[in-house]
Short mmCIF file of C-alpha atoms in Angstrom, two decimals:
data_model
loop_
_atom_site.label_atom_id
_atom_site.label_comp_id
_atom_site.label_asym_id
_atom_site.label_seq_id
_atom_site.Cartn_x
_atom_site.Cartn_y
_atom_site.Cartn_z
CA UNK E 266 26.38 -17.90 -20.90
CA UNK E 267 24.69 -18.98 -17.44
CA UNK E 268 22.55 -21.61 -17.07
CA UNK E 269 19.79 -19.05 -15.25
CA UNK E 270 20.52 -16.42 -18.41
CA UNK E 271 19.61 -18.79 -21.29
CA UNK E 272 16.82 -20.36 -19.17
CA UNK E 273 15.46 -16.77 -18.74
CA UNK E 274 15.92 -16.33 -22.79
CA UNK E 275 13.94 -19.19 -23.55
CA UNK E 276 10.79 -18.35 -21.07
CA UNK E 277 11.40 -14.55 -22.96
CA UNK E 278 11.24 -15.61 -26.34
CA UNK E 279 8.52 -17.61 -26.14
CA UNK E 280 6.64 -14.77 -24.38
CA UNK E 281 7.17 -12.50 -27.33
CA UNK E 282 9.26 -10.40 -24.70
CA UNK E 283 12.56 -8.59 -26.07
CA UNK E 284 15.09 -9.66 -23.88
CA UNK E 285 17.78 -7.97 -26.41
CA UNK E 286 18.87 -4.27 -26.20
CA UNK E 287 19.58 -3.12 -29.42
CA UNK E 288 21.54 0.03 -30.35
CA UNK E 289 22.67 1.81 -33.48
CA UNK E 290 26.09 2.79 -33.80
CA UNK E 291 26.46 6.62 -32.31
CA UNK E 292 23.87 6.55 -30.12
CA UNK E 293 20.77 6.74 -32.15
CA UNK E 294 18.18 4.39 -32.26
CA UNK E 295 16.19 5.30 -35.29
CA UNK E 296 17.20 2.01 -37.55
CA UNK E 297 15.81 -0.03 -34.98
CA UNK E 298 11.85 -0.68 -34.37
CA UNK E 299 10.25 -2.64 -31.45
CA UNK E 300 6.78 -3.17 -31.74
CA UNK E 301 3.96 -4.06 -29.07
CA UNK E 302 4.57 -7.66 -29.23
CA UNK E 303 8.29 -7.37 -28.75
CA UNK E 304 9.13 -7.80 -32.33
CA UNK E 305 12.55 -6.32 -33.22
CA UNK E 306 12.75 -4.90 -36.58
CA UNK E 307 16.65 -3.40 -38.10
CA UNK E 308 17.31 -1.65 -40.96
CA UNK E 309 19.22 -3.55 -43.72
CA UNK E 310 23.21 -2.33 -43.49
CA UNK E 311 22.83 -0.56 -40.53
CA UNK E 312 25.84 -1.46 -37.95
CA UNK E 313 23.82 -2.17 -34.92
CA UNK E 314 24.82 -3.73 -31.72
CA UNK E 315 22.99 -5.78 -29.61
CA UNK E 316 23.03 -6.73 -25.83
CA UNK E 317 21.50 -9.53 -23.70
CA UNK E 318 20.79 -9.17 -19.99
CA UNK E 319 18.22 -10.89 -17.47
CA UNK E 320 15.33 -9.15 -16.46
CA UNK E 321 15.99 -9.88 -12.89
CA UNK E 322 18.80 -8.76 -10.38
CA UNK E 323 22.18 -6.46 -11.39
CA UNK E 324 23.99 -8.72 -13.85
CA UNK E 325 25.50 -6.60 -16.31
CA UNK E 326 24.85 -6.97 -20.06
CA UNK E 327 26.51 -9.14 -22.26
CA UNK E 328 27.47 -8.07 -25.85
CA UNK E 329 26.84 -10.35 -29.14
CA UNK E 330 28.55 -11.98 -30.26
CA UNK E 331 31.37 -10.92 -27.70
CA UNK E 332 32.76 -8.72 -25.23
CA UNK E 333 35.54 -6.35 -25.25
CA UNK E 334 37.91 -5.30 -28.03
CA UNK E 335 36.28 -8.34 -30.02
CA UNK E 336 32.73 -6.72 -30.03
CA UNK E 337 31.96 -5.80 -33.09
CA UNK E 338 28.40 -4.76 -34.69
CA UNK E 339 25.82 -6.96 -36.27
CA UNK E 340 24.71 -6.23 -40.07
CA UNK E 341 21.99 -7.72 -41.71
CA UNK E 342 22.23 -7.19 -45.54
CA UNK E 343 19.40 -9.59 -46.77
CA UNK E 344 15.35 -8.45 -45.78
CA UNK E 345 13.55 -11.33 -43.81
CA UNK E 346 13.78 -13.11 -40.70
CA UNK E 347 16.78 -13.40 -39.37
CA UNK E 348 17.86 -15.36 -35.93
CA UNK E 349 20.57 -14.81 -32.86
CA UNK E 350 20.62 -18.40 -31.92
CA UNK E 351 22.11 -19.87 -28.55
CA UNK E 352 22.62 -23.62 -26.76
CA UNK E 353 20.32 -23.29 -23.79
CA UNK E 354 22.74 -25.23 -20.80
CA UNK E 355 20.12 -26.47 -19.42
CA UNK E 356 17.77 -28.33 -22.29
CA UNK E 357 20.93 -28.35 -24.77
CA UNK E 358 18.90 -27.38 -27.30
CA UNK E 359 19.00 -23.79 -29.43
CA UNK E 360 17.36 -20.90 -28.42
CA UNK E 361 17.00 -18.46 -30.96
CA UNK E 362 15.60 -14.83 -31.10
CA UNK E 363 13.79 -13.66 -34.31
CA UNK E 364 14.52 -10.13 -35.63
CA UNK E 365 13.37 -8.65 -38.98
CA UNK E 366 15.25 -7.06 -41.41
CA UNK E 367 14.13 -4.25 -43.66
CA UNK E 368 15.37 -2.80 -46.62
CA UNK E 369 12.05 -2.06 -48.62
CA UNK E 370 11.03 1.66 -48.55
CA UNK E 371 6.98 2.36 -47.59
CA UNK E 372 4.27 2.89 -50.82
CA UNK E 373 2.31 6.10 -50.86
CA UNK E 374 -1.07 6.37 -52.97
CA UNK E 375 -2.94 9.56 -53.60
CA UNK E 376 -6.92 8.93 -54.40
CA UNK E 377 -9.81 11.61 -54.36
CA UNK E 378 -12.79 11.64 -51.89
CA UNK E 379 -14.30 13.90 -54.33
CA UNK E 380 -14.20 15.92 -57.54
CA UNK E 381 -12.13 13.83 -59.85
CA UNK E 382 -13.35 14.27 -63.83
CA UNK E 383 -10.40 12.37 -65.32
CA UNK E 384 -6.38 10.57 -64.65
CA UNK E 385 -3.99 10.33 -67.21
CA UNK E 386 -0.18 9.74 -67.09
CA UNK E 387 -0.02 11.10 -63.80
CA UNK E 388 -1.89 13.63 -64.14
CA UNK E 389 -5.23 14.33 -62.60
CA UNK E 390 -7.94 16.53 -63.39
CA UNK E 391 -10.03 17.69 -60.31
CA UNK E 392 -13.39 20.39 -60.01
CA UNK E 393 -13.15 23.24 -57.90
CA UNK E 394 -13.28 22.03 -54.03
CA UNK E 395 -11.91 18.10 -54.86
CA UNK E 396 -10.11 16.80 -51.92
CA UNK E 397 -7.13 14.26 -52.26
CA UNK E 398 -6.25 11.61 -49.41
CA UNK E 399 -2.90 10.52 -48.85
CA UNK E 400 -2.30 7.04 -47.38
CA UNK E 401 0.72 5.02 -47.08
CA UNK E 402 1.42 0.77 -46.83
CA UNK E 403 4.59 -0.65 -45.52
CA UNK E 404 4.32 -4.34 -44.94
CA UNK E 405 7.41 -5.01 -42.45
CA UNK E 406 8.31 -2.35 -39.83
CA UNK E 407 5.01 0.02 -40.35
CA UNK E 408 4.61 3.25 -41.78
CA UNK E 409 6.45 6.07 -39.83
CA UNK E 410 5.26 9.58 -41.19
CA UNK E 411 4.24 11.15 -44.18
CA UNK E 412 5.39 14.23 -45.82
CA UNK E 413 3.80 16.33 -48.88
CA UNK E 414 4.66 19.86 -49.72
CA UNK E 415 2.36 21.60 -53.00
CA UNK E 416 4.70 22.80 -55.77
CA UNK E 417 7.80 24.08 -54.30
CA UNK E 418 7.65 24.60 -50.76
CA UNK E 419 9.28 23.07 -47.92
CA UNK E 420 7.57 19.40 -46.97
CA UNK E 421 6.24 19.48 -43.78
CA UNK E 422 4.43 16.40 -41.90
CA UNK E 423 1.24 15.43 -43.39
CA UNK E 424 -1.96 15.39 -40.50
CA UNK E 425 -3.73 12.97 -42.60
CA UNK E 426 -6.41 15.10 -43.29
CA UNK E 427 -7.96 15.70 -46.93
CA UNK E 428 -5.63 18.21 -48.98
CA UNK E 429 -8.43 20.92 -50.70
CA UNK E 430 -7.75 22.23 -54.37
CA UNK E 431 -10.06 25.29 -54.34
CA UNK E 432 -7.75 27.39 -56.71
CA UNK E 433 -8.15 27.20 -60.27
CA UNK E 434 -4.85 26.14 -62.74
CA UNK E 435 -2.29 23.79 -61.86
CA UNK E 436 -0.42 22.40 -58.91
CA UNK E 437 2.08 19.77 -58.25
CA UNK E 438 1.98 18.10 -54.77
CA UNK E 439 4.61 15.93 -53.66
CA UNK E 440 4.91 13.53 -51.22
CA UNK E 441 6.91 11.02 -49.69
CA UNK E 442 6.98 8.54 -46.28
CA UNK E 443 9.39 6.49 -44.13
CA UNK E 444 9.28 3.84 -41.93
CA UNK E 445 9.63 2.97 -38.35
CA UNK E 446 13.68 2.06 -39.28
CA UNK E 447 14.83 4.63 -41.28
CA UNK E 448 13.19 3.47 -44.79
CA UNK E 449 12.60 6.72 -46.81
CA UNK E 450 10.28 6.72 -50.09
CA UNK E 451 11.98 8.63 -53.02
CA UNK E 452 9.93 11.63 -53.38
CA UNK E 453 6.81 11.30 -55.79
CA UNK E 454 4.72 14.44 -57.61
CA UNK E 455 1.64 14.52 -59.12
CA UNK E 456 0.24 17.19 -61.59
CA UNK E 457 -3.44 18.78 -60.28
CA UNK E 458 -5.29 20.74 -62.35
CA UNK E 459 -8.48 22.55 -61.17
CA UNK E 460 -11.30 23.07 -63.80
CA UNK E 461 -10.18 23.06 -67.66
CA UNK E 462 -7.42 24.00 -68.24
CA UNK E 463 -5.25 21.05 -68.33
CA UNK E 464 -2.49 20.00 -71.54
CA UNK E 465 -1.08 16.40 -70.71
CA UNK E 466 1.42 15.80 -73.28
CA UNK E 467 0.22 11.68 -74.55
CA UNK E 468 3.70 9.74 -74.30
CA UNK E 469 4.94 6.76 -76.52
CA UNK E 470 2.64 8.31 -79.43
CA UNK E 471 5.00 7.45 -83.10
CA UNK E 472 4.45 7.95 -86.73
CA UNK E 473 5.87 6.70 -89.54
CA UNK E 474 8.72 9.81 -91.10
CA UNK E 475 6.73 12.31 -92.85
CA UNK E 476 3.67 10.36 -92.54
CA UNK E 477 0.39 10.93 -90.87
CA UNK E 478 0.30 6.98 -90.41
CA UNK E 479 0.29 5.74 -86.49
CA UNK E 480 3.20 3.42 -86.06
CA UNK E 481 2.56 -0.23 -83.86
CA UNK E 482 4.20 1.00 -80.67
CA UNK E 483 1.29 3.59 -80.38
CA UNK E 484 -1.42 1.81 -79.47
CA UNK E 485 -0.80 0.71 -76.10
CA UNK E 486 -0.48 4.25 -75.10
CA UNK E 487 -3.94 5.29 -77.10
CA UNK E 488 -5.83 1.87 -76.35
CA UNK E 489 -5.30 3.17 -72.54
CA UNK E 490 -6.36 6.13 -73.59
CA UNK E 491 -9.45 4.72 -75.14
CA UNK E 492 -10.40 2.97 -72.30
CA UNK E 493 -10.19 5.97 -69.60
CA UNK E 494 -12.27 7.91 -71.89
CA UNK E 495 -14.91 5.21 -71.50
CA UNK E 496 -14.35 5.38 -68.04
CA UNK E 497 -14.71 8.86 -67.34
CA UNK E 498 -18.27 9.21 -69.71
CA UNK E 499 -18.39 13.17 -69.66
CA UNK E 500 -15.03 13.85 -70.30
CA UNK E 501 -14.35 15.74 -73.47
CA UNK E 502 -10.77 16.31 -75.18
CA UNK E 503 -8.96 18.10 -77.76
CA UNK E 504 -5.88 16.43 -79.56
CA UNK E 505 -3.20 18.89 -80.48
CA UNK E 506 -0.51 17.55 -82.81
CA UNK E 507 2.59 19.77 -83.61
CA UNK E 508 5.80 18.75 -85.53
CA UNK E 509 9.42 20.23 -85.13
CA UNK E 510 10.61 23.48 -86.78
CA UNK E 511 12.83 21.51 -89.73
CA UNK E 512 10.94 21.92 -93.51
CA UNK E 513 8.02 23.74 -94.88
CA UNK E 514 5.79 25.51 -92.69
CA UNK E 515 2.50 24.87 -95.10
CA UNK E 516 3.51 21.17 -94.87
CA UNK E 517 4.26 21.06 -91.20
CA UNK E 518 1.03 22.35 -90.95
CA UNK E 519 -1.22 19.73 -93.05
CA UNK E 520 1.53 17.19 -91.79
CA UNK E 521 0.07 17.97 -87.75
CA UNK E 522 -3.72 18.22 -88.54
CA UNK E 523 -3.37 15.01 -90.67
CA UNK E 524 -1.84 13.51 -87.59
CA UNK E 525 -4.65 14.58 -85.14
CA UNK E 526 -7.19 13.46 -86.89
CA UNK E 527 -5.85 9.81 -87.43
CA UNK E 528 -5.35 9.78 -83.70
CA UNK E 529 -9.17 10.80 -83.13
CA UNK E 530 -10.15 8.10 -85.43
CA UNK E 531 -8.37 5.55 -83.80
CA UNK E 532 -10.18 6.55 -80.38
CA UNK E 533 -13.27 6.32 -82.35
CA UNK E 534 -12.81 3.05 -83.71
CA UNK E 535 -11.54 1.82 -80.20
CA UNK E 536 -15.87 2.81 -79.04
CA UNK E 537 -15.21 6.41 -78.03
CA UNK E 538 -17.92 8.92 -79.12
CA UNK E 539 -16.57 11.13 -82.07
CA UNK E 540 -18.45 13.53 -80.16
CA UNK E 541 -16.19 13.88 -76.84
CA UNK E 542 -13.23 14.76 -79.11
CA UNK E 543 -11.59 17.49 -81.21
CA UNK E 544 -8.96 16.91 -82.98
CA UNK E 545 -6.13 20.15 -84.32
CA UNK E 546 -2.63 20.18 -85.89
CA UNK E 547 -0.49 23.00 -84.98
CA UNK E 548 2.58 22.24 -87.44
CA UNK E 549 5.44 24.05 -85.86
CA UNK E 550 3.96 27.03 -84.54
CA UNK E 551 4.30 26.09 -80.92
CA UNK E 552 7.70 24.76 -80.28
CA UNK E 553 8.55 23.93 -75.98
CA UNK E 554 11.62 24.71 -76.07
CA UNK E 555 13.91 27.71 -78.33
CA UNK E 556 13.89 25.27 -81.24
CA UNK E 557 12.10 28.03 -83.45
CA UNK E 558 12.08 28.07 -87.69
CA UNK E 559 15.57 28.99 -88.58
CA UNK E 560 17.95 27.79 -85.25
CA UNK E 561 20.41 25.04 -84.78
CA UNK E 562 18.76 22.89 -82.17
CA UNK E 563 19.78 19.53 -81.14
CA UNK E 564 17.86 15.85 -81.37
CA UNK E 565 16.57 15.78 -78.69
CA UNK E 566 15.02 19.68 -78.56
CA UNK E 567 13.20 18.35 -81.84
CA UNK E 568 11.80 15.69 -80.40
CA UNK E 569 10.38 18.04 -77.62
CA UNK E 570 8.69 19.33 -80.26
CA UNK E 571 7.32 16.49 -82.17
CA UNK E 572 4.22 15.90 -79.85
CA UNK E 573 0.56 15.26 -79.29
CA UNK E 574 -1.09 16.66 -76.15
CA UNK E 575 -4.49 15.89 -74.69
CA UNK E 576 -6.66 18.76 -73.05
CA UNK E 577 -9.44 18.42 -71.43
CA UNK E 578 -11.89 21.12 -72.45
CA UNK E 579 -15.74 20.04 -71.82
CA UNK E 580 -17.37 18.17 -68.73
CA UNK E 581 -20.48 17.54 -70.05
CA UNK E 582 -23.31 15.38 -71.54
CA UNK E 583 -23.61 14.54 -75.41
CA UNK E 584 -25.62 17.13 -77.26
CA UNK E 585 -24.71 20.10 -75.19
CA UNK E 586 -22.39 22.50 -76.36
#
């Protein structure tokens, strides 16, 4: 490397100017970000080549970290700072050029401007006319675009503006966003209901076999619970308990109410009103799946069945019915 070529690398890099080309295998330089400063930023186990050439005059380009049949691609498979480091022939010290590597995908967040009554488990519960914003972090190359489709249409680019829920019942929107090198978000849904009419089946809710008592691993899940309810003051809820199809249907039945109400008390003893909840058993009655009384079903369609749902029936003030 010239004496005038690493002198003009030096000036460059301490400039914050790119004096490195850098191009993706096949043409295509989507894994590879430059931002205003000059910052180069590659995409973790892309192949990517990369070319050095003065800014003044017709010298040709010089490949790294050779030319010819020994050229071969550069691949950075750790995220960070990484450096392409020469001896400068004139100072004899190293000049290097800093380029980031990124292999973390970008974080989208859904909140609401407006209209939200209550969140649970992914699952939120909106008036007629809320409005949901959409924004996206990605702490190394930047965030790219953003794409959200509502239940099962095709994504298409999000503008950024609100999304509107007008229409009453339920709709998932999904969502997902990339980077400025190729980073892509696996695709997240949430569950919007408009109004009322929400059931949120309560996960990691146990009892003990045949027993209306609430086993230890259950009150995470209903101490969260507790505490959105006192977040969210006019929110009322049912509890629906229901049991699998195996055994008596009488028992089922006192087995599921039994259930629902020790689940209300333990909200109530956690500081929610008894007033903001209902509490029913259903026994077997309402099976998820084609488990009914009578078929061979497996595990795991039982335990589809062995449930307790939340539903949000009441916005409203104590006192009112």
């Amino acid at each position: 490397m010239s004496s005038k070529l690493s002198f003009l690398l030096l000036f460059l890099v301490f400039q914050t100017i790119t004096p490195l080309i850098a191009q993706e295998t096949g043409n295509d330089n989507s894994f590879i970000y430059t931002d205003s400063t000059g910052q180069v930023y590659v995409k973790i186990g892309k192949p990517i080549y990369f070319f050095i050439k003065p800014t003044e005059g017709n010298e040709r380009m010089v490949a790294l970290p050779a030319e010819g049949k020994d050229t071969l691609p550069l691949i950075f498979d750790r995220e960070g700072t990484h450096y392409i480091a020469h001896r400068s022939a004139q100072t004899g010290k190293n000049v290097r050029f800093k380029l980031v590597a990124d292999g973390t995908s970008p974080k989208t967040a859904v909140t609401f401007s407006q209209g939200l009554l209550f969140v649970y488990n992914n699952t939120y519960f909106v008036e007629a006319g809320a409005a949901a914003l959409i924004s996206a972090t990605d702490n190394l190359s930047g965030v790219n675009q953003t794409f959200i489709s509502t239940n099962v249409t095709n994504f298409e680019l999000h503008t950024g503006d609100a999304i509107p829920f007008n229409n009453s019942g339920e709709t998932a929107l999904n969502f997902y966003t990339t980077d400025r090198v190729g980073n892509s978000e696996a695709i997240k849904t949430i569950r919007v209901f408009v109004a009322q009419d929400g059931t949120v089946e309560m996960k990691n809710i146990y009892f003990d076999l045949n027993s209306s008592k609430l086993r230890n691993e259950s009150f995470s899940e209903l101490n969260r619970l507790a505490n959105l309810l006192k977040t969210y003051p006019k929110v009322r809820i049912e509890l629906h308990a229901h049991t699998d199809s195996r055994g008596n249907s009488a028992y089922n039945l006192k087995l599921s109410e039994d259930r629902a109400k020790n689940t209300l008390e333990y909200l109530v003893a956690r500081g929610v009103p008894r007033w903001r909840i209902k509490a029913k058993g259903f026994g077997d009655t309402m099976p998820v799946n084609d488990c009914k009384k009578g078929e061979r079903c497996t595990e795991e369609m039982h335990r589809q069945n062995r449930r307790v749902e939340i539903i949000i029936s009441k916005i409203q003030e104590e006192g009112n019915n």
